[in-house]
CSV table of C-alpha atoms in Angstrom, one decimal:
chain,number,residue,atom,x,y,z
A,276,UNK,CA,-9.0,1.5,-3.3
A,277,UNK,CA,-12.7,2.0,-3.9
A,278,UNK,CA,-12.1,1.1,-7.6
A,279,UNK,CA,-10.3,-2.1,-6.7
A,280,UNK,CA,-13.1,-3.0,-4.2
A,281,UNK,CA,-15.8,-2.3,-6.8
A,282,UNK,CA,-14.0,-4.5,-9.4
A,283,UNK,CA,-13.4,-7.3,-6.9
A,284,UNK,CA,-17.1,-7.1,-5.8
A,285,UNK,CA,-18.2,-7.5,-9.4
A,286,UNK,CA,-16.1,-10.5,-10.3
A,287,UNK,CA,-15.3,-12.3,-7.0
A,288,UNK,CA,-16.5,-10.9,-3.7
A,289,UNK,CA,-20.2,-10.8,-4.3
A,290,UNK,CA,-20.1,-14.6,-4.7
A,291,UNK,CA,-17.6,-15.1,-1.8
A,292,UNK,CA,-19.8,-13.1,0.6
A,293,UNK,CA,-22.9,-14.9,-0.6
A,294,UNK,CA,-21.2,-18.1,0.5
A,295,UNK,CA,-19.8,-16.8,3.7
A,296,UNK,CA,-22.8,-14.8,5.0
A,297,UNK,CA,-25.8,-16.0,2.9
A,298,UNK,CA,-29.1,-14.2,3.0
A,299,UNK,CA,-30.8,-17.5,3.5
A,300,UNK,CA,-29.4,-17.7,7.0
A,301,UNK,CA,-31.5,-14.7,8.1
A,302,UNK,CA,-34.5,-15.0,5.8
A,303,UNK,CA,-35.1,-18.5,7.2
A,304,UNK,CA,-34.8,-17.3,10.8
A,305,UNK,CA,-38.1,-17.0,12.8
A,306,UNK,CA,-37.4,-13.3,13.9
A,307,UNK,CA,-37.2,-12.2,10.3
A,308,UNK,CA,-39.9,-14.4,8.6
A,309,UNK,CA,-42.4,-13.2,11.2
A,310,UNK,CA,-42.0,-9.6,10.0
A,311,UNK,CA,-42.0,-10.4,6.2
A,312,UNK,CA,-44.8,-11.0,3.8
A,313,UNK,CA,-43.8,-14.5,2.9
A,314,UNK,CA,-46.3,-14.7,0.1
A,315,UNK,CA,-44.4,-12.2,-2.0
A,316,UNK,CA,-42.4,-13.7,-4.8
A,317,UNK,CA,-39.6,-11.4,-3.9
A,318,UNK,CA,-39.3,-12.9,-0.4
A,319,UNK,CA,-39.1,-16.7,-0.7
A,320,UNK,CA,-38.2,-18.4,2.6
A,321,UNK,CA,-35.9,-21.4,2.7
A,322,UNK,CA,-37.6,-24.3,4.2
A,323,UNK,CA,-34.6,-25.7,6.2
A,324,UNK,CA,-31.4,-23.9,7.1
A,325,UNK,CA,-28.0,-25.6,6.6
A,326,UNK,CA,-25.6,-26.1,9.4
A,327,UNK,CA,-23.5,-23.1,8.1
A,328,UNK,CA,-26.6,-20.9,7.9
A,329,UNK,CA,-27.3,-21.7,11.6
A,330,UNK,CA,-23.8,-20.8,12.6
A,331,UNK,CA,-23.7,-17.4,10.8
A,332,UNK,CA,-27.3,-16.5,11.7
A,333,UNK,CA,-25.9,-15.0,15.0
A,334,UNK,CA,-23.8,-12.5,13.1
A,335,UNK,CA,-24.9,-8.8,13.0
A,336,UNK,CA,-26.4,-7.6,9.7
A,337,UNK,CA,-28.2,-4.5,8.4
A,338,UNK,CA,-31.9,-4.4,9.2
A,339,UNK,CA,-34.1,-6.3,6.8
A,340,UNK,CA,-37.7,-5.6,5.7
A,341,UNK,CA,-39.7,-6.2,2.6
A,342,UNK,CA,-38.6,-3.0,0.9
A,343,UNK,CA,-34.8,-3.5,1.6
A,344,UNK,CA,-35.0,-7.1,0.3
A,345,UNK,CA,-36.9,-6.0,-2.8
A,346,UNK,CA,-34.3,-3.4,-3.5
A,347,UNK,CA,-31.6,-6.0,-3.1
A,348,UNK,CA,-33.3,-8.3,-5.6
A,349,UNK,CA,-33.9,-5.4,-8.0
A,350,UNK,CA,-30.1,-4.9,-8.2
A,351,UNK,CA,-29.3,-8.6,-8.7
A,352,UNK,CA,-29.5,-10.9,-11.6
A,353,UNK,CA,-33.0,-12.2,-11.8
A,354,UNK,CA,-31.9,-15.8,-11.9
A,355,UNK,CA,-30.2,-15.6,-8.5
A,356,UNK,CA,-32.0,-16.8,-5.4
A,357,UNK,CA,-31.7,-16.0,-1.7
A,358,UNK,CA,-28.9,-18.6,-1.1
A,359,UNK,CA,-26.9,-16.9,-3.8
A,360,UNK,CA,-27.1,-13.5,-2.1
A,361,UNK,CA,-25.3,-12.1,0.9
A,362,UNK,CA,-26.9,-10.7,4.0
A,363,UNK,CA,-24.0,-8.2,4.0
A,364,UNK,CA,-24.6,-5.9,1.0
A,365,UNK,CA,-21.7,-3.9,-0.6
A,366,UNK,CA,-22.4,-0.8,1.4
A,367,UNK,CA,-22.4,-2.6,4.8
A,368,UNK,CA,-19.3,-1.2,6.6
A,369,UNK,CA,-18.2,-4.5,8.3
A,370,UNK,CA,-18.1,-6.2,4.9
A,371,UNK,CA,-16.2,-3.3,3.4
A,372,UNK,CA,-13.6,-3.3,6.2
A,373,UNK,CA,-13.1,-7.1,6.0
A,374,UNK,CA,-12.8,-6.9,2.2
A,375,UNK,CA,-10.3,-4.1,2.4
A,376,UNK,CA,-8.1,-5.9,4.9
A,377,UNK,CA,-8.0,-9.0,2.7
A,378,UNK,CA,-7.4,-7.1,-0.5
A,379,UNK,CA,-4.7,-4.8,1.0
A,380,UNK,CA,-2.8,-7.8,2.5
A,381,UNK,CA,-3.0,-9.7,-0.8
A,382,UNK,CA,-2.0,-6.6,-2.8
A,383,UNK,CA,1.0,-5.6,-0.8
A,384,UNK,CA,2.3,-9.2,-0.7
A,385,UNK,CA,1.9,-9.5,-4.5
A,386,UNK,CA,3.6,-6.1,-5.2
A,387,UNK,CA,6.4,-6.8,-2.7
A,388,UNK,CA,7.3,-10.3,-3.9
A,389,UNK,CA,6.8,-9.5,-7.6
A,390,UNK,CA,8.7,-6.2,-7.9
A,391,UNK,CA,11.3,-6.9,-5.2
A,392,UNK,CA,11.8,-10.4,-6.6
A,393,UNK,CA,12.3,-9.0,-10.2
A,394,UNK,CA,14.6,-6.2,-8.9
A,395,UNK,CA,16.6,-8.7,-6.8
A,396,UNK,CA,17.1,-11.0,-9.8
A,397,UNK,CA,17.7,-8.6,-12.6
A,398,UNK,CA,18.9,-5.3,-11.1
A,399,UNK,CA,20.5,-5.9,-7.7
A,400,UNK,CA,24.3,-6.6,-7.9
A,401,UNK,CA,24.7,-9.8,-6.0
A,402,UNK,CA,28.4,-9.0,-5.4
A,403,UNK,CA,27.1,-6.6,-2.8
A,404,UNK,CA,26.3,-9.6,-0.6
A,405,UNK,CA,30.0,-10.0,0.0
A,406,UNK,CA,30.3,-6.5,1.5
A,407,UNK,CA,31.5,-6.7,5.1
A,408,UNK,CA,28.4,-4.8,6.4
A,409,UNK,CA,26.0,-7.2,4.6
A,410,UNK,CA,24.4,-9.2,7.4
A,411,UNK,CA,24.3,-13.0,7.6
A,412,UNK,CA,21.0,-14.3,6.1
A,413,UNK,CA,20.1,-10.7,5.4
A,414,UNK,CA,17.6,-11.4,2.6
A,415,UNK,CA,15.7,-13.8,4.8
A,416,UNK,CA,15.7,-11.2,7.6
A,417,UNK,CA,14.5,-8.5,5.3
A,418,UNK,CA,11.6,-10.6,4.1
A,419,UNK,CA,10.7,-11.7,7.6
A,420,UNK,CA,10.7,-8.0,8.8
A,421,UNK,CA,8.5,-7.0,5.9
A,422,UNK,CA,6.0,-9.8,6.5
A,423,UNK,CA,5.8,-8.9,10.2
A,424,UNK,CA,5.1,-5.3,9.3
A,425,UNK,CA,2.4,-5.8,6.7
A,426,UNK,CA,-0.6,-6.7,9.0
A,427,UNK,CA,-0.1,-3.8,11.3
A,428,UNK,CA,0.6,-1.4,8.4
A,429,UNK,CA,-2.7,-2.6,6.9
A,430,UNK,CA,-4.7,-1.9,10.0
A,431,UNK,CA,-3.1,1.6,10.4
A,432,UNK,CA,-3.9,2.4,6.8
A,433,UNK,CA,-7.5,1.0,6.9
A,434,UNK,CA,-9.2,4.2,8.0
A,435,UNK,CA,-7.9,6.0,4.9
A,436,UNK,CA,-9.1,3.3,2.6
A,437,UNK,CA,-12.5,3.1,4.4
A,438,UNK,CA,-13.0,6.8,4.1
A,439,UNK,CA,-12.1,6.6,0.4
A,440,UNK,CA,-14.6,3.8,-0.1
A,441,UNK,CA,-17.3,5.8,1.7
A,442,UNK,CA,-16.8,8.7,-0.7
A,443,UNK,CA,-14.9,11.2,1.5
A,444,UNK,CA,-11.9,11.6,-0.8
A,445,UNK,CA,-11.7,13.9,-3.9
A,446,UNK,CA,-11.2,11.1,-6.4
A,447,UNK,CA,-13.2,11.5,-9.5
A,448,UNK,CA,-14.0,9.3,-12.6
A,449,UNK,CA,-14.7,11.3,-15.7
A,450,UNK,CA,-11.7,13.0,-17.4
A,451,UNK,CA,-14.0,15.9,-18.4
A,452,UNK,CA,-14.6,16.7,-14.7
A,453,UNK,CA,-11.5,18.8,-14.4
A,454,UNK,CA,-10.2,18.5,-18.0
A,455,UNK,CA,-7.1,17.0,-19.6
A,456,UNK,CA,-4.8,19.9,-18.5
A,457,UNK,CA,-5.5,19.2,-14.8
A,458,UNK,CA,-5.3,15.5,-15.4
A,459,UNK,CA,-1.7,15.9,-16.7
A,460,UNK,CA,-0.7,18.5,-14.1
A,461,UNK,CA,-2.0,16.4,-11.2
A,462,UNK,CA,0.8,13.9,-11.8
A,463,UNK,CA,3.7,16.4,-10.9
A,464,UNK,CA,1.5,17.9,-8.2
A,465,UNK,CA,1.1,14.4,-6.6
A,466,UNK,CA,4.8,13.7,-6.9
A,467,UNK,CA,5.9,17.1,-5.5
A,468,UNK,CA,3.4,17.1,-2.7
A,469,UNK,CA,4.2,13.6,-1.5
A,470,UNK,CA,7.9,14.0,-2.0
A,471,UNK,CA,8.1,17.1,0.2
A,472,UNK,CA,5.9,15.6,2.9
A,473,UNK,CA,7.8,12.3,2.9
A,474,UNK,CA,11.1,14.3,3.1
A,475,UNK,CA,10.0,15.9,6.4
A,476,UNK,CA,8.4,12.7,7.8
A,477,UNK,CA,11.6,10.8,7.0
A,478,UNK,CA,13.8,13.6,8.4
A,479,UNK,CA,11.8,13.8,11.6
A,480,UNK,CA,12.1,10.0,12.0
A,481,UNK,CA,15.8,10.5,12.2
A,482,UNK,CA,15.4,12.7,15.3
A,483,UNK,CA,16.8,10.7,18.3
A,484,UNK,CA,13.4,10.7,20.1
A,485,UNK,CA,11.9,8.8,17.1
A,486,UNK,CA,14.8,7.1,15.5
A,487,UNK,CA,15.7,4.4,18.1
A,488,UNK,CA,12.2,3.0,18.3
A,489,UNK,CA,10.7,3.6,14.9
A,490,UNK,CA,13.3,4.1,12.2
A,491,UNK,CA,16.5,2.3,13.4
A,492,UNK,CA,15.0,-1.1,12.4
A,493,UNK,CA,15.1,0.0,8.7
A,494,UNK,CA,18.7,1.2,9.0
A,495,UNK,CA,19.7,-2.2,10.1
A,496,UNK,CA,20.2,-2.8,6.4
A,497,UNK,CA,23.4,-0.8,5.7
A,498,UNK,CA,23.7,-2.5,2.3
A,499,UNK,CA,20.0,-3.1,1.4
A,500,UNK,CA,18.5,-5.4,-1.1
A,501,UNK,CA,15.2,-4.7,-2.8
A,502,UNK,CA,13.5,-6.8,-0.1
A,503,UNK,CA,14.5,-4.2,2.5
A,504,UNK,CA,12.1,-1.7,0.8
A,505,UNK,CA,9.3,-2.6,3.1
A,506,UNK,CA,11.3,-3.9,6.1
A,507,UNK,CA,10.2,-1.1,8.4
A,508,UNK,CA,8.8,-0.8,11.9
A,509,UNK,CA,5.0,-0.8,11.0
A,510,UNK,CA,4.5,2.8,12.4
A,511,UNK,CA,7.5,4.0,10.4
A,512,UNK,CA,6.2,2.5,7.2
A,513,UNK,CA,2.7,3.9,7.8
A,514,UNK,CA,3.9,7.4,8.6
A,515,UNK,CA,5.9,7.5,5.4
A,516,UNK,CA,2.8,6.4,3.4
A,517,UNK,CA,0.4,9.0,4.9
A,518,UNK,CA,1.2,11.7,2.2
A,519,UNK,CA,-0.1,9.3,-0.5
A,520,UNK,CA,-3.4,8.9,1.3
A,521,UNK,CA,-3.7,12.5,2.4
A,522,UNK,CA,-3.2,13.9,-1.1
A,523,UNK,CA,-6.6,12.7,-2.4
A,524,UNK,CA,-8.4,14.2,0.5
A,525,UNK,CA,-7.0,17.6,-0.4
A,526,UNK,CA,-6.6,17.6,-4.2
A,527,UNK,CA,-8.8,16.1,-6.8
A,528,UNK,CA,-7.3,13.1,-8.6
A,529,UNK,CA,-8.6,10.8,-11.3
A,530,UNK,CA,-9.4,7.5,-9.7
A,531,UNK,CA,-7.6,5.3,-12.2
A,532,UNK,CA,-4.6,7.6,-12.2
A,533,UNK,CA,-4.4,7.4,-8.4
A,534,UNK,CA,-4.3,3.6,-8.6
A,535,UNK,CA,-1.5,3.7,-11.2
A,536,UNK,CA,0.5,6.2,-9.1
A,537,UNK,CA,0.0,4.2,-6.0
A,538,UNK,CA,1.5,1.1,-7.6
A,539,UNK,CA,4.3,3.1,-9.2
A,540,UNK,CA,5.4,4.6,-5.9
A,541,UNK,CA,5.6,1.2,-4.3
A,542,UNK,CA,7.7,0.1,-7.2
A,543,UNK,CA,10.0,3.1,-6.8
A,544,UNK,CA,10.4,2.4,-3.1
A,545,UNK,CA,11.6,-1.1,-4.1
A,546,UNK,CA,13.8,0.2,-6.9
A,547,UNK,CA,15.8,2.7,-4.8
A,548,UNK,CA,16.8,-0.1,-2.4
A,549,UNK,CA,19.0,-2.0,-4.8
A,550,UNK,CA,22.3,-0.6,-3.5
A,551,UNK,CA,23.1,0.6,-7.0
A,552,UNK,CA,25.7,3.4,-7.3
A,553,UNK,CA,25.6,4.0,-11.0
A,554,UNK,CA,26.5,7.7,-11.4
A,555,UNK,CA,27.0,10.2,-14.1
A,556,UNK,CA,23.6,10.1,-15.7
A,557,UNK,CA,22.0,13.4,-16.8
A,558,UNK,CA,19.1,13.4,-14.2
A,559,UNK,CA,21.4,12.7,-11.3
A,560,UNK,CA,21.1,16.2,-9.9
A,561,UNK,CA,17.3,16.1,-10.1
A,562,UNK,CA,16.2,12.5,-9.4
A,563,UNK,CA,16.7,11.0,-6.0
A,564,UNK,CA,17.5,7.5,-7.3
A,565,UNK,CA,19.1,4.3,-6.0
A,566,UNK,CA,22.6,5.9,-5.8
A,567,UNK,CA,21.3,8.7,-3.5
A,568,UNK,CA,19.3,6.3,-1.3
A,569,UNK,CA,22.3,4.0,-1.1
A,570,UNK,CA,24.2,6.9,0.5
A,571,UNK,CA,21.3,7.5,2.9
A,572,UNK,CA,21.7,3.9,4.2
A,573,UNK,CA,25.4,4.2,4.4
A,574,UNK,CA,25.6,7.7,6.1
A,575,UNK,CA,22.1,8.1,7.6
A,576,UNK,CA,22.0,11.9,7.6
A,577,UNK,CA,21.6,12.7,3.9
A,578,UNK,CA,19.2,12.3,1.0
A,579,UNK,CA,15.9,11.9,2.8
A,580,UNK,CA,13.8,12.6,-0.3
A,581,UNK,CA,11.7,10.0,-2.1
A,582,UNK,CA,11.8,11.0,-5.8
A,583,UNK,CA,13.7,14.3,-6.2
A,584,UNK,CA,16.7,16.0,-4.8
A,585,UNK,CA,15.2,19.5,-4.4
A,586,UNK,CA,13.9,19.0,-0.8
A,587,UNK,CA,17.3,17.8,0.3
A,588,UNK,CA,19.0,20.8,-1.3
A,589,UNK,CA,16.6,23.2,0.4
A,590,UNK,CA,17.0,21.4,3.7
A,591,UNK,CA,20.8,21.3,3.3
A,592,UNK,CA,20.8,17.5,3.6
A,593,UNK,CA,21.8,16.7,0.0
A,594,UNK,CA,24.9,14.5,-0.7
A,595,UNK,CA,25.9,13.9,-4.3
A,596,UNK,CA,26.5,10.3,-5.2
A,597,UNK,CA,30.1,10.4,-6.3
A,598,UNK,CA,31.5,7.2,-7.7
A,599,UNK,CA,34.2,7.2,-5.1
A,600,UNK,CA,31.5,6.5,-2.5
A,601,UNK,CA,30.3,3.3,-4.2
A,602,UNK,CA,30.3,0.5,-1.5
A,603,UNK,CA,31.1,-2.0,-4.3
A,604,UNK,CA,34.6,-0.6,-4.3
A,605,UNK,CA,35.1,-2.1,-0.8
A,606,UNK,CA,33.9,-5.5,-2.1
A,607,UNK,CA,36.4,-5.3,-5.0
A,608,UNK,CA,39.2,-4.3,-2.7
A,609,UNK,CA,38.5,-7.3,-0.5
A,610,UNK,CA,38.7,-9.6,-3.5
A,611,UNK,CA,42.2,-8.3,-4.4
A,612,UNK,CA,43.5,-8.9,-0.9
């Protein structure tokens, strides 16, 4: 997330924050100007503050002095003036938190509606909506449940993103830092680690003490559509995402690769909720795909894994997606009657 924040700061957020919390609101204030050398060309003072400047001047801000402002100017395009700079610099934690909240909410909404919308239109078999266990207005209900969950999930995830932005993770930039061999091997390492962790988180969520409150809302969708992929109780959705965040605080991972994997796992979560029961492909015994997850929604106590079948096999919770279990058969039988 630190990479996304840095890019957004460069192209958008520096200007947005300069408008929202302008430096002019504080440089023009009596408490600040009295402590500054106003004859310095680096520290011009605005003659009259705007109404907006007066409103935001009560907000907290990092301490200002001549040196800190000079440093701010040194890292800014020389043509900019105080009204075009923000009193909240990039490393100011309240600015980082606010930016992360907005970016996370925008990002998850875009990913959700883009990938779930495409999957719903081009992959999901709409005949499944005639299944007797498909709820009335289910797609609308799935979307509403997801939208209600996103804000709380964002706040729960925020400490991980903030720690990442503050440099506490093991993300790195240069490929030569750990070499190409580790770069390639870090992909299966990430997938195996997160898959095994999610398996146990998911399985524990099916324990009666947790299931009724946290996980049962997601199993409301017996015949899910791609829009059910994020229709969780917020704590449920957060807990199943923790392994993705935890990984980069334990293992080194290239920053750009992590971003790609993070988007990919969100896509996979959507993909496996399309109620597809296509069987017989060569990777069926290895990959925990849509057919496996369809059985999980139908029978509840099998196929807890996220990407692979190995954890379910070890945990004795694996159920093979035989074509005779396809819920579409029930839809076709109803048509014949």
